[in-house]
PDB file of C-alpha atoms in Angstrom:
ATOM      1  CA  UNK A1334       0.000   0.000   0.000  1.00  0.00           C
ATOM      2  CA  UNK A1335       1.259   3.383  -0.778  1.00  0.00           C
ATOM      3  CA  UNK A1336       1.722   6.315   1.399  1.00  0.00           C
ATOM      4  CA  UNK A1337       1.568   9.758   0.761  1.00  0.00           C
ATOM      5  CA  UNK A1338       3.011  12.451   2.361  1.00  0.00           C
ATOM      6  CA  UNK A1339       1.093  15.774   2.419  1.00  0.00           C
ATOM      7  CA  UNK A1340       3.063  18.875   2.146  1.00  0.00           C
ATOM      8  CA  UNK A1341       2.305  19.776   5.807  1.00  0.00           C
ATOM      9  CA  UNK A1342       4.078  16.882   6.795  1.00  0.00           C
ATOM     10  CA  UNK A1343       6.778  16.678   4.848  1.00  0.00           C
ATOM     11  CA  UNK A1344       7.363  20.729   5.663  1.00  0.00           C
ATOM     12  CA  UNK A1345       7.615  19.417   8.940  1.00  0.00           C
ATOM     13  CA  UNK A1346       9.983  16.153   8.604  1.00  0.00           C
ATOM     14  CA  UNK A1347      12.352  18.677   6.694  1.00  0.00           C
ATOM     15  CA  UNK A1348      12.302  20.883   9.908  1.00  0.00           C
ATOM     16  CA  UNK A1349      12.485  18.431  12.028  1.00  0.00           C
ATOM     17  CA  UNK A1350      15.947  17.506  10.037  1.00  0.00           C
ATOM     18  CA  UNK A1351      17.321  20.851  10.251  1.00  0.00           C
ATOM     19  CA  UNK A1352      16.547  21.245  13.561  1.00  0.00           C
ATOM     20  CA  UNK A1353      18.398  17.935  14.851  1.00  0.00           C
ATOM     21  CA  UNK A1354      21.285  18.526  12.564  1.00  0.00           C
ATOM     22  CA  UNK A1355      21.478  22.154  14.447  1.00  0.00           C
ATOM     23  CA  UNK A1356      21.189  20.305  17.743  1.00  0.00           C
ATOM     24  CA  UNK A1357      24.139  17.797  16.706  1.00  0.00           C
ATOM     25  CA  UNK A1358      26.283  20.618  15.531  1.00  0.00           C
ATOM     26  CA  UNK A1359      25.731  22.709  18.553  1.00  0.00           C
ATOM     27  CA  UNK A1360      26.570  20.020  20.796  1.00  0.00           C
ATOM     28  CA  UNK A1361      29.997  19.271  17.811  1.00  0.00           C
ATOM     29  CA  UNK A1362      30.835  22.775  18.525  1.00  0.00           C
ATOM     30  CA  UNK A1363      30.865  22.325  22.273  1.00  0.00           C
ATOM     31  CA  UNK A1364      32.595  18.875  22.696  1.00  0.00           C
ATOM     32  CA  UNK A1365      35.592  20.574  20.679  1.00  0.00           C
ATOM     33  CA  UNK A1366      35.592  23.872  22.567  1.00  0.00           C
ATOM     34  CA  UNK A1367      35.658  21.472  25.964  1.00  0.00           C
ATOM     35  CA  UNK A1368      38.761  19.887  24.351  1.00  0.00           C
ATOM     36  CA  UNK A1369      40.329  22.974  23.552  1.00  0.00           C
ATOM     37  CA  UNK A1370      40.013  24.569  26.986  1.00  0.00           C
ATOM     38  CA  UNK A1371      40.867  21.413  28.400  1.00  0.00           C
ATOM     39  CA  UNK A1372      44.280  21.325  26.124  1.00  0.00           C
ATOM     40  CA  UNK A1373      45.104  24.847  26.823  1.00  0.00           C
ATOM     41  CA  UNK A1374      44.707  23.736  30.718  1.00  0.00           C
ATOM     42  CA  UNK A1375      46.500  20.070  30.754  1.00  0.00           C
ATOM     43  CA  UNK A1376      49.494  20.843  28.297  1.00  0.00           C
ATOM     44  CA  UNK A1377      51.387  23.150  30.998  1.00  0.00           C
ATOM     45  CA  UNK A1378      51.040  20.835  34.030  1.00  0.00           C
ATOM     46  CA  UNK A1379      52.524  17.881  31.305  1.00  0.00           C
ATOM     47  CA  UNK A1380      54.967  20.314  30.128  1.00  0.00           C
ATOM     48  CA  UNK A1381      56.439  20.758  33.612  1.00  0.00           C
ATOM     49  CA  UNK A1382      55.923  17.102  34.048  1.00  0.00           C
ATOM     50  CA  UNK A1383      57.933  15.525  31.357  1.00  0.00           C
ATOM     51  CA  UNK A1384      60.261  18.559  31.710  1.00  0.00           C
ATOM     52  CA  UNK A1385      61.681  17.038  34.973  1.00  0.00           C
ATOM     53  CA  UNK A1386      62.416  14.274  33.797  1.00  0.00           C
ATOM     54  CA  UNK A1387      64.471  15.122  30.575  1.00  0.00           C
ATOM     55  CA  UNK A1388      67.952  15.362  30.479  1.00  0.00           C
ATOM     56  CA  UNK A1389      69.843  18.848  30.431  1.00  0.00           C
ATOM     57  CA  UNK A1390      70.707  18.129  26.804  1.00  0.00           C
ATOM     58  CA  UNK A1391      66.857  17.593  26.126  1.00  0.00           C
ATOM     59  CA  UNK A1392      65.805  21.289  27.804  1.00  0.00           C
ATOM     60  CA  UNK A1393      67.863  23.121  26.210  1.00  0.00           C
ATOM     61  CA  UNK A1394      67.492  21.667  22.723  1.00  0.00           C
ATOM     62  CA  UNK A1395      65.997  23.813  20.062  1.00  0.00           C
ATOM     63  CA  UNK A1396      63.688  20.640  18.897  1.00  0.00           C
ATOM     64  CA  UNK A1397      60.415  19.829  20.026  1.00  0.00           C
ATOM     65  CA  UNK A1398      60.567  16.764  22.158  1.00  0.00           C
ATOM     66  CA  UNK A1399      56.745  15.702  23.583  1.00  0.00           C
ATOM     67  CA  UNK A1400      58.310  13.051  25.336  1.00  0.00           C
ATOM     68  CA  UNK A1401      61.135  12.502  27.257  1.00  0.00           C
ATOM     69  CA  UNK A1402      63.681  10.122  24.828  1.00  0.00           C
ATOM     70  CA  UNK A1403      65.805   8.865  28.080  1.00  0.00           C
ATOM     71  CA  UNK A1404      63.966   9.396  31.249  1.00  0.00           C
ATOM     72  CA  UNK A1405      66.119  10.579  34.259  1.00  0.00           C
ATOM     73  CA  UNK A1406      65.696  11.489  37.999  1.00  0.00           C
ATOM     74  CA  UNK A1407      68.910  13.780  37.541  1.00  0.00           C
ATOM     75  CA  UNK A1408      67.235  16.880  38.864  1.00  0.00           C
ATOM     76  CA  UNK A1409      64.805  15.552  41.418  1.00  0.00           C
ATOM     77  CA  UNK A1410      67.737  13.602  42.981  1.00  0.00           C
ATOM     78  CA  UNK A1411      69.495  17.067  43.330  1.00  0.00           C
ATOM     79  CA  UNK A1412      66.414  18.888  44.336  1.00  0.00           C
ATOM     80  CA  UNK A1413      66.197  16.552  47.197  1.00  0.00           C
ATOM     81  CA  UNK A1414      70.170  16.494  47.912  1.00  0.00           C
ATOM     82  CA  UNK A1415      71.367  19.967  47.452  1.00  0.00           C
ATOM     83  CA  UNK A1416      67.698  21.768  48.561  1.00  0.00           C
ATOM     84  CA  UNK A1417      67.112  24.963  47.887  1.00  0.00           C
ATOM     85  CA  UNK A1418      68.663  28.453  49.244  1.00  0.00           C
ATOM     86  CA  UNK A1419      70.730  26.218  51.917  1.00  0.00           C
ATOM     87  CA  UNK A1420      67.710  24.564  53.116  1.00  0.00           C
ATOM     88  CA  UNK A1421      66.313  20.953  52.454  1.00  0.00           C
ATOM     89  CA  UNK A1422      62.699  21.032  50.190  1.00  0.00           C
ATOM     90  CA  UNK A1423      60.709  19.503  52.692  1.00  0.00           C
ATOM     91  CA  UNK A1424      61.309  22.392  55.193  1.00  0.00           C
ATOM     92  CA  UNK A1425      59.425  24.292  52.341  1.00  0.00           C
ATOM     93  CA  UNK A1426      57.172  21.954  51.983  1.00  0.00           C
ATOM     94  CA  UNK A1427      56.413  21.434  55.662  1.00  0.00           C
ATOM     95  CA  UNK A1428      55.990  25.448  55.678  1.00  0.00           C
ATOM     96  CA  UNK A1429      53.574  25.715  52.630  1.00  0.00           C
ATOM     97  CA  UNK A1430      51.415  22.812  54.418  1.00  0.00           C
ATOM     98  CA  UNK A1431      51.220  24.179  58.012  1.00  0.00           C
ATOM     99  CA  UNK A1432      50.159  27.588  55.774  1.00  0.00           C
ATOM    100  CA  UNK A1433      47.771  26.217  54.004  1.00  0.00           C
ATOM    101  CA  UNK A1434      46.229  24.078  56.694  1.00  0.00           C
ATOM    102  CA  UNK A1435      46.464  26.328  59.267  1.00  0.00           C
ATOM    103  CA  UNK A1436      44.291  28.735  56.746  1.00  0.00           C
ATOM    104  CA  UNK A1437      41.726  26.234  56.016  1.00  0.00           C
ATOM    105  CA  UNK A1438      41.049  25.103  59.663  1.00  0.00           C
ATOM    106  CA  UNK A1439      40.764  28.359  60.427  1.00  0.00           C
ATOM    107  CA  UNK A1440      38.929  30.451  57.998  1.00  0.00           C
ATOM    108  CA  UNK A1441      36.718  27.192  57.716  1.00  0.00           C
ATOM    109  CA  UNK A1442      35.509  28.303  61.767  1.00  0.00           C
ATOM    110  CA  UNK A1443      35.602  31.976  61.062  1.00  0.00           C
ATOM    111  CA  UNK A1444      33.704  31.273  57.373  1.00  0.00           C
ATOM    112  CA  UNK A1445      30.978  28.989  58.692  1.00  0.00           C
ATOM    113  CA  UNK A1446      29.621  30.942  61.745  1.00  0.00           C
ATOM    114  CA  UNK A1447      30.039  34.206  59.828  1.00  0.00           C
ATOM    115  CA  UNK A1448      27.705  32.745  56.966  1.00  0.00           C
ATOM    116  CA  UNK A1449      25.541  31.238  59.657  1.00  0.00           C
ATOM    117  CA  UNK A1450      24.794  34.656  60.895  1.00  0.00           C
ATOM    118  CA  UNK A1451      24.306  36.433  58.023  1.00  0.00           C
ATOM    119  CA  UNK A1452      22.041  33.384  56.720  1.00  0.00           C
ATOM    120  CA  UNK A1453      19.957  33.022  59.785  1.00  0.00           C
ATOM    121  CA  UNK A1454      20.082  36.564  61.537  1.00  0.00           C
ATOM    122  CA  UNK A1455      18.452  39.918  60.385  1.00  0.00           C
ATOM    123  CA  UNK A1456      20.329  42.103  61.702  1.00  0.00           C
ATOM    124  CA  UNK A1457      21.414  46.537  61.060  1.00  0.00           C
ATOM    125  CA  UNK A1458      23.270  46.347  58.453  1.00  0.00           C
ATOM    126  CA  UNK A1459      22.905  43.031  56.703  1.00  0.00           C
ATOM    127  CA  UNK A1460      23.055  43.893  53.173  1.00  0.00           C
ATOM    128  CA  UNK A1461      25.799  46.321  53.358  1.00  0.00           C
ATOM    129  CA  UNK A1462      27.927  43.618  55.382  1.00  0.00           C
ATOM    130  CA  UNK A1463      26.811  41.794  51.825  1.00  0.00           C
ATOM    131  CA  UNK A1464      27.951  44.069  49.746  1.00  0.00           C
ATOM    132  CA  UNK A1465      31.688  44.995  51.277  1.00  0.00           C
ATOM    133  CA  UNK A1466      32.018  41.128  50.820  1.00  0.00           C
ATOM    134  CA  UNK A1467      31.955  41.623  47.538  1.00  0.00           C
ATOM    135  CA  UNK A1468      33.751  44.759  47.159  1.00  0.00           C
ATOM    136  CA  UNK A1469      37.020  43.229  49.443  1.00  0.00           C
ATOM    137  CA  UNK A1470      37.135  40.444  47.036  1.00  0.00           C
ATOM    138  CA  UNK A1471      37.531  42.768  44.057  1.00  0.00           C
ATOM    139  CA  UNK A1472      40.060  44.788  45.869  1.00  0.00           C
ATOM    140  CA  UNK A1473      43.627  43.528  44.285  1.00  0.00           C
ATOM    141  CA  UNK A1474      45.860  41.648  46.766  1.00  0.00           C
ATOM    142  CA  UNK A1475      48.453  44.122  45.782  1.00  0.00           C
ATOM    143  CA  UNK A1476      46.538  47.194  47.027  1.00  0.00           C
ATOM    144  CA  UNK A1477      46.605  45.479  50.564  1.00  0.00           C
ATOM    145  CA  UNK A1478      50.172  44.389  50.483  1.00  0.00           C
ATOM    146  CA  UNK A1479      51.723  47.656  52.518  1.00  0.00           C
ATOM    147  CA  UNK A1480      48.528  48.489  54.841  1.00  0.00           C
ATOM    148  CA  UNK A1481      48.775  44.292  55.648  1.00  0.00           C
ATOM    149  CA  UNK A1482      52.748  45.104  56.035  1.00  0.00           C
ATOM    150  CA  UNK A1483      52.304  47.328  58.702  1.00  0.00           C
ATOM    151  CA  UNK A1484      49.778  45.993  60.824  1.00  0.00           C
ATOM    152  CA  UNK A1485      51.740  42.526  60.562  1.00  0.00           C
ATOM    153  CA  UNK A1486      54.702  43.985  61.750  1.00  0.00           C
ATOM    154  CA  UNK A1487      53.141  46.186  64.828  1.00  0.00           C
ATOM    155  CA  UNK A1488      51.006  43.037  65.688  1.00  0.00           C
ATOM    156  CA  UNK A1489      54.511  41.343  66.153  1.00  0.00           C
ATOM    157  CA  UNK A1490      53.889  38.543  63.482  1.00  0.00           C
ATOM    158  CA  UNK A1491      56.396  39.582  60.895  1.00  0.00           C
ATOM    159  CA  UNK A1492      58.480  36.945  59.798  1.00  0.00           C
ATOM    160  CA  UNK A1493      56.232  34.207  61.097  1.00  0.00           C
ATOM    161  CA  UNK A1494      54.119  31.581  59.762  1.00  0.00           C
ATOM    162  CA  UNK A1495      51.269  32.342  61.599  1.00  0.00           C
ATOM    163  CA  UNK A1496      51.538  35.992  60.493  1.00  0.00           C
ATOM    164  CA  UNK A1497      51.379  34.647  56.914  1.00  0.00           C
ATOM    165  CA  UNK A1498      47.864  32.317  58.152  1.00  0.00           C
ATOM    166  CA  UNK A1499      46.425  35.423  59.314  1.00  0.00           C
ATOM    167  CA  UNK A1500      47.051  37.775  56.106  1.00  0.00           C
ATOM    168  CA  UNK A1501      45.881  34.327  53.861  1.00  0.00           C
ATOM    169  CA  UNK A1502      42.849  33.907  55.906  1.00  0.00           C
ATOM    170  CA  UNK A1503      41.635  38.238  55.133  1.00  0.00           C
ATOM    171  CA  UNK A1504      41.806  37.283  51.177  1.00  0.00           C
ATOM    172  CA  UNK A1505      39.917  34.178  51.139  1.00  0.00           C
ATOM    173  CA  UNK A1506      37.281  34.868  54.614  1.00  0.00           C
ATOM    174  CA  UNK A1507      34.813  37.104  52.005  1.00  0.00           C
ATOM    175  CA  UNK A1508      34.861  34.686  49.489  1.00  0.00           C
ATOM    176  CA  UNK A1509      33.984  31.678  51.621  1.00  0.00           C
ATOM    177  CA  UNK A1510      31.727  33.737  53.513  1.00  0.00           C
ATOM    178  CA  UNK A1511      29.552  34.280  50.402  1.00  0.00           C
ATOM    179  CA  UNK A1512      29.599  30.541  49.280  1.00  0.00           C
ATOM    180  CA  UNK A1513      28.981  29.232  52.255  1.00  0.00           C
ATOM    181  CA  UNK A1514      26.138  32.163  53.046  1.00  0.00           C
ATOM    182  CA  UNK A1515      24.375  29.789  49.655  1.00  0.00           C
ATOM    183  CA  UNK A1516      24.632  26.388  51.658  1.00  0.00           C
ATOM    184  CA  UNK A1517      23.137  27.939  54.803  1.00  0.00           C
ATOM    185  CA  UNK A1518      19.963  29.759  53.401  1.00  0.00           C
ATOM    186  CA  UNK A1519      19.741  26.463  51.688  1.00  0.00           C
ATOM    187  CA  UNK A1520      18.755  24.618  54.533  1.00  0.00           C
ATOM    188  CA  UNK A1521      14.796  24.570  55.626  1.00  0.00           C
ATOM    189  CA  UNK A1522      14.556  26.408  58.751  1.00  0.00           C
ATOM    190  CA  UNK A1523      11.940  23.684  59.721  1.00  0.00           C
ATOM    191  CA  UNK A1524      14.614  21.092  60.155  1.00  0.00           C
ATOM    192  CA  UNK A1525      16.431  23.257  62.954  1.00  0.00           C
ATOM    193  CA  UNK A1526      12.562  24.408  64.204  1.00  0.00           C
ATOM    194  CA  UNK A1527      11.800  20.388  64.779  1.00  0.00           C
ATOM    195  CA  UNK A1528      15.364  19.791  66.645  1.00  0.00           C
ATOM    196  CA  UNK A1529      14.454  22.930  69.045  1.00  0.00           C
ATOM    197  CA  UNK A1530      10.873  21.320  69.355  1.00  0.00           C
ATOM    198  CA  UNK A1531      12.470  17.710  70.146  1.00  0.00           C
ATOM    199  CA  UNK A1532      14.523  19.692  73.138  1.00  0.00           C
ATOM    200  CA  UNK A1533      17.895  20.128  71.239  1.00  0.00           C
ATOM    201  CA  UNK A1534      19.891  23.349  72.127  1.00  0.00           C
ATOM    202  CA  UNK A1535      21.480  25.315  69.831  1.00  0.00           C
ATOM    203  CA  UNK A1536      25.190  23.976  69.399  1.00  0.00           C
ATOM    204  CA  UNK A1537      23.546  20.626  69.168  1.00  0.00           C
ATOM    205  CA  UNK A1538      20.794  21.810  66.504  1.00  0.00           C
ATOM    206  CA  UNK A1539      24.097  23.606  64.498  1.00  0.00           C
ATOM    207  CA  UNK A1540      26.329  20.795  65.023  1.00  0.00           C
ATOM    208  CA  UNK A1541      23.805  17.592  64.178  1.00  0.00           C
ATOM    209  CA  UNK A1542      21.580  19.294  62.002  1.00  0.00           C
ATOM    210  CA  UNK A1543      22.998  22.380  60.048  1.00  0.00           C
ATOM    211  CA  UNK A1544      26.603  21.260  59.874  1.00  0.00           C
ATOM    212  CA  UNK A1545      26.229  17.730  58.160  1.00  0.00           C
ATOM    213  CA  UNK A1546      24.221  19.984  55.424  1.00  0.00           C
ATOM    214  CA  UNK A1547      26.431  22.932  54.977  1.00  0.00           C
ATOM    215  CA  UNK A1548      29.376  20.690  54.437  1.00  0.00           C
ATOM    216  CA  UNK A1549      29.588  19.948  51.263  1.00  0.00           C
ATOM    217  CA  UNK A1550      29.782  23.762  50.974  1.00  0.00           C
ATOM    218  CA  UNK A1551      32.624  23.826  53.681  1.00  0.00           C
ATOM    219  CA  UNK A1552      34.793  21.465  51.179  1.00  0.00           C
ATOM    220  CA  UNK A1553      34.433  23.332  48.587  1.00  0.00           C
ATOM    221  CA  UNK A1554      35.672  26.469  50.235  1.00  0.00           C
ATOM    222  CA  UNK A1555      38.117  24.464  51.998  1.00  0.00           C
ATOM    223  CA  UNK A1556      39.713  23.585  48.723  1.00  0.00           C
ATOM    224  CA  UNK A1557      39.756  27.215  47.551  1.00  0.00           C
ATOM    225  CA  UNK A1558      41.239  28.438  50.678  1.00  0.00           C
ATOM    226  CA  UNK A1559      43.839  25.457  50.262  1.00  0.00           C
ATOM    227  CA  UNK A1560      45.176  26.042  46.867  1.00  0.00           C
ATOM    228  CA  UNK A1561      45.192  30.016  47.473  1.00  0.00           C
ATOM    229  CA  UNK A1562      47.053  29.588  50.609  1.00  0.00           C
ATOM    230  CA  UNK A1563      49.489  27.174  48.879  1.00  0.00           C
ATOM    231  CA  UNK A1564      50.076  28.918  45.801  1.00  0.00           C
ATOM    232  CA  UNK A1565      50.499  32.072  47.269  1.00  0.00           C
ATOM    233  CA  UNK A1566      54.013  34.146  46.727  1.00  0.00           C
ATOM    234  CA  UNK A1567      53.754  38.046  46.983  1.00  0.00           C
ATOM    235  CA  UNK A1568      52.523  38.150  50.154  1.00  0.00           C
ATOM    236  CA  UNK A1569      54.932  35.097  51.561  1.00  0.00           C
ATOM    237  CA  UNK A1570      57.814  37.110  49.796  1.00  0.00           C
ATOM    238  CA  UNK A1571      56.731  40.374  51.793  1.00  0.00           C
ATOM    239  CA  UNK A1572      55.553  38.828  55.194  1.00  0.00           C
ATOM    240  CA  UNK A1573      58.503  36.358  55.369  1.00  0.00           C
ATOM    241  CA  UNK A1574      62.672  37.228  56.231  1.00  0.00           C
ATOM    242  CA  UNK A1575      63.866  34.284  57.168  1.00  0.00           C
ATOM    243  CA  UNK A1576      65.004  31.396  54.569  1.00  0.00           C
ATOM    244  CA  UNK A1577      64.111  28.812  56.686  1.00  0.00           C
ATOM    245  CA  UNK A1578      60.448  30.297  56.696  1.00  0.00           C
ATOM    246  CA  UNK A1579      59.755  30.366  52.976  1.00  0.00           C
ATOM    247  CA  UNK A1580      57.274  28.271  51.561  1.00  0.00           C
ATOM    248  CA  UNK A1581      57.423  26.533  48.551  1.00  0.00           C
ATOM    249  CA  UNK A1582      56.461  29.078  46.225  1.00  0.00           C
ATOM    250  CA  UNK A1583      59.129  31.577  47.777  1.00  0.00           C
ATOM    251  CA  UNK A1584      61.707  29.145  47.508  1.00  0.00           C
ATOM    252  CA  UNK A1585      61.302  28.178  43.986  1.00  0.00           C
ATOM    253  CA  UNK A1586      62.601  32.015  42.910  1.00  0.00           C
ATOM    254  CA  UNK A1587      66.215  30.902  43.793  1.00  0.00           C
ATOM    255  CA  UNK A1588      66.379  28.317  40.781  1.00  0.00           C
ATOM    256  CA  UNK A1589      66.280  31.777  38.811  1.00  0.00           C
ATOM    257  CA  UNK A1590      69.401  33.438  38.848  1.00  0.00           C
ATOM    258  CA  UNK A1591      70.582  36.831  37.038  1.00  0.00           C
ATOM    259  CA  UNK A1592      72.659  35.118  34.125  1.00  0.00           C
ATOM    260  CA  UNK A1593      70.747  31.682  34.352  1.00  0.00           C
ATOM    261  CA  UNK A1594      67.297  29.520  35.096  1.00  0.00           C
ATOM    262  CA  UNK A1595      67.759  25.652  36.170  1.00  0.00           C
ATOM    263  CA  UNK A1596      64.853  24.899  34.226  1.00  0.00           C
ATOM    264  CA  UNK A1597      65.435  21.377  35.503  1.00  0.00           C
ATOM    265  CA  UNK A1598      65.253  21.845  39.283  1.00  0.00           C
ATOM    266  CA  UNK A1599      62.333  24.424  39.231  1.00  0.00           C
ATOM    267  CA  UNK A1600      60.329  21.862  36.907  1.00  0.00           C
ATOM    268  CA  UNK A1601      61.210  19.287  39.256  1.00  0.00           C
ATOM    269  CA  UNK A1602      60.017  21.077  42.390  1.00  0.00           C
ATOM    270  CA  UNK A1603      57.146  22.459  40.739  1.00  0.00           C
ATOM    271  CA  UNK A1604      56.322  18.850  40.351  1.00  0.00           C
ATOM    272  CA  UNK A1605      56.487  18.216  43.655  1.00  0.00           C
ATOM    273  CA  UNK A1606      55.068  20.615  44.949  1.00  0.00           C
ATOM    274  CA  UNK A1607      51.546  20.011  43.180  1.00  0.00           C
ATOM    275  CA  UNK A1608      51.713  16.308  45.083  1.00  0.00           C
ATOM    276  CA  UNK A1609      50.155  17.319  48.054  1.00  0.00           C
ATOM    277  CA  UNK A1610      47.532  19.661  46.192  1.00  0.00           C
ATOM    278  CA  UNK A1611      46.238  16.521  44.539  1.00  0.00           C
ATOM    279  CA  UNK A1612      46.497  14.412  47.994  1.00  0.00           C
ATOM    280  CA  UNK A1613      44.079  17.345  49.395  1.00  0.00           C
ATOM    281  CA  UNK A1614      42.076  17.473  46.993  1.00  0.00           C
ATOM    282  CA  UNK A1615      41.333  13.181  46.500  1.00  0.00           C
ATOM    283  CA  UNK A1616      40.716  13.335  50.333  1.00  0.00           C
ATOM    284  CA  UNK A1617      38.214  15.790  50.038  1.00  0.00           C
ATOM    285  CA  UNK A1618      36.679  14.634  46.940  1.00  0.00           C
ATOM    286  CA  UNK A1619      35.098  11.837  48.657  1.00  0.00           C
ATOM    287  CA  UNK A1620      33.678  13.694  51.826  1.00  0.00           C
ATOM    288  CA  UNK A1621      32.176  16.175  49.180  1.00  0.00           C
ATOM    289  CA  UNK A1622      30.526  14.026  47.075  1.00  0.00           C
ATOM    290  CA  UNK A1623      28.644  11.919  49.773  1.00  0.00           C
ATOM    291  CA  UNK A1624      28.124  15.329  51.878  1.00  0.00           C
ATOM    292  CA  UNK A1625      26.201  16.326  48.578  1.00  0.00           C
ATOM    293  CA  UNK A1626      23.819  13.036  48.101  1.00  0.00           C
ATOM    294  CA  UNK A1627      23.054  12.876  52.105  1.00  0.00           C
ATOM    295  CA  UNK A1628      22.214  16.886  52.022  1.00  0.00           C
ATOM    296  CA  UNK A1629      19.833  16.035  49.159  1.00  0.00           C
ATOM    297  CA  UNK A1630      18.299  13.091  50.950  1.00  0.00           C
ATOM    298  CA  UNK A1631      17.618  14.984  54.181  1.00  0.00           C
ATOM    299  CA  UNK A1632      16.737  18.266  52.193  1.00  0.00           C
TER     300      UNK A1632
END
């Protein structure tokens, strides 16, 4: 038996067509701008990768070399054995991580009961404690560096780690503070309203009923606070005196000389010193993942 199509119909086959091709090219267009962005991201981290494992001769060579030919632990043996600026790498390293940590513990306290308030409270001033948030975090680091100088120094912390914690803790508080303010106005009131109800005080109501909640929130600002604290350099290089005191970002300025760069031992200890960024961040990963699914199944 034979068909026929009316014009209506096949008008609308022929759009139908169109349209899918669009849809398949839109979504072509998209899978290779993802690849770009994610080449333009990856190929620096594998640069420095394979670069500390190549030979001097390799480095230095005018040809393009993707790979390393003859593989060699030449200049992470000597970043290890010779240290940096008189000092052995893990004292960086040990330096960078009480920094960082100490600025995620901490801001994590000051961040969480600061969005708590500002979530939960109406208070004089609400909105314009909002707003300054956001006007802090657009304020260049740079900008701060002398005022931060100077009350550093009279508060006595110059030239200490904990100084540095402090100063770290300032540039990423407003940021986590706004996240975090998200996670907490997220949360039903009713939930805290049926602990109170059930005879549950405050702390507990915040500790077994808002915390488990806001935390996959807390990770996530936790990780931002880490890698900011870690990476940081200007204010480390202002803040900081002493050698022994660097971190690791500090320290890796003394494989640049005036007449010379050891592009082997800087690649090396860059290397190494992203380790411990991944280690945080696959500990974390975990935590906020399942903090996610159980907020959505008490939500």
């Amino acid at each position: 038996m034979t068909t026929f199509q009316t014009p209506g119909r096949s008008g609308q086959l022929q759009a139908g067509r169109k349209l899918k091709q669009r849809k398949q090219l839109g979504k072509f267009g998209l899978n290779t701008a993802a690849v770009v962005v994610f080449v333009f991201a990856v190929f620096p981290v594998y640069w420095m990768v394979t670069t500390a494992f190549k030979s001097s001769e390799q480095i230095f060579t005018t040809d393009f070399i993707p790979f390393p030919t003859d593989p060699t632990l030449d200049h992470v043996k000597r970043v290890f054995t010779e240290g940096v600026a008189g000092h052995s790498i893990w004292r960086y390293l040990l330096n960078s991580s009480i920094v960082a940590l100490g600025t995620v513990l901490i801001g994590a306290v000051f961040s969480l009961l600061a969005a708590t308030a500002v979530a939960r409270f109406r208070f004089r001033g609400r909105a314009s404690f909002l707003v300054l948030l956001l006007i802090v975090q657009m304020v260049p680091g740079e900008a701060l560096l002398i005022p931060l100088f100077i009350m550093v120094r009279r508060a006595g912390l110059y030239d200490q780690l904990f100084g540095l914690i402090v100063v770290n803790i300032a540039m990423t508080l407003p940021f986590a503070i706004w996240m975090l303010r998200t996670f907490v106005a997220a949360v039903p009131r009713e939930l805290e309203e049926a602990a109170w109800i059930d005879g549950a005080s405050r702390f507990t109501t915040f500790w077994r009923v808002l915390f488990p909640l806001v935390a996959p929130g807390l990770v996530a600002t936790s990780i931002f606070s880490f890698i900011t604290a870690w990476n940081e350099f200007v204010f480390a290089l202002t803040l900081i005196n002493d050698q022994g005191t660097y971190t690791m970002p500090v320290a890796l300025r003394y494989f640049v000389s005036q007449r010379s760069v050891d592009w082997g031992g800087i690649m090396a200890a860059s290397t190494l010193m992203t380790i411990p960024v991944i280690i945080f961040f696959l500990l974390v990963q975990r935590r906020m993942v399942s903090g996610l699914v159980a907020g959505a199944v008490k939500g």
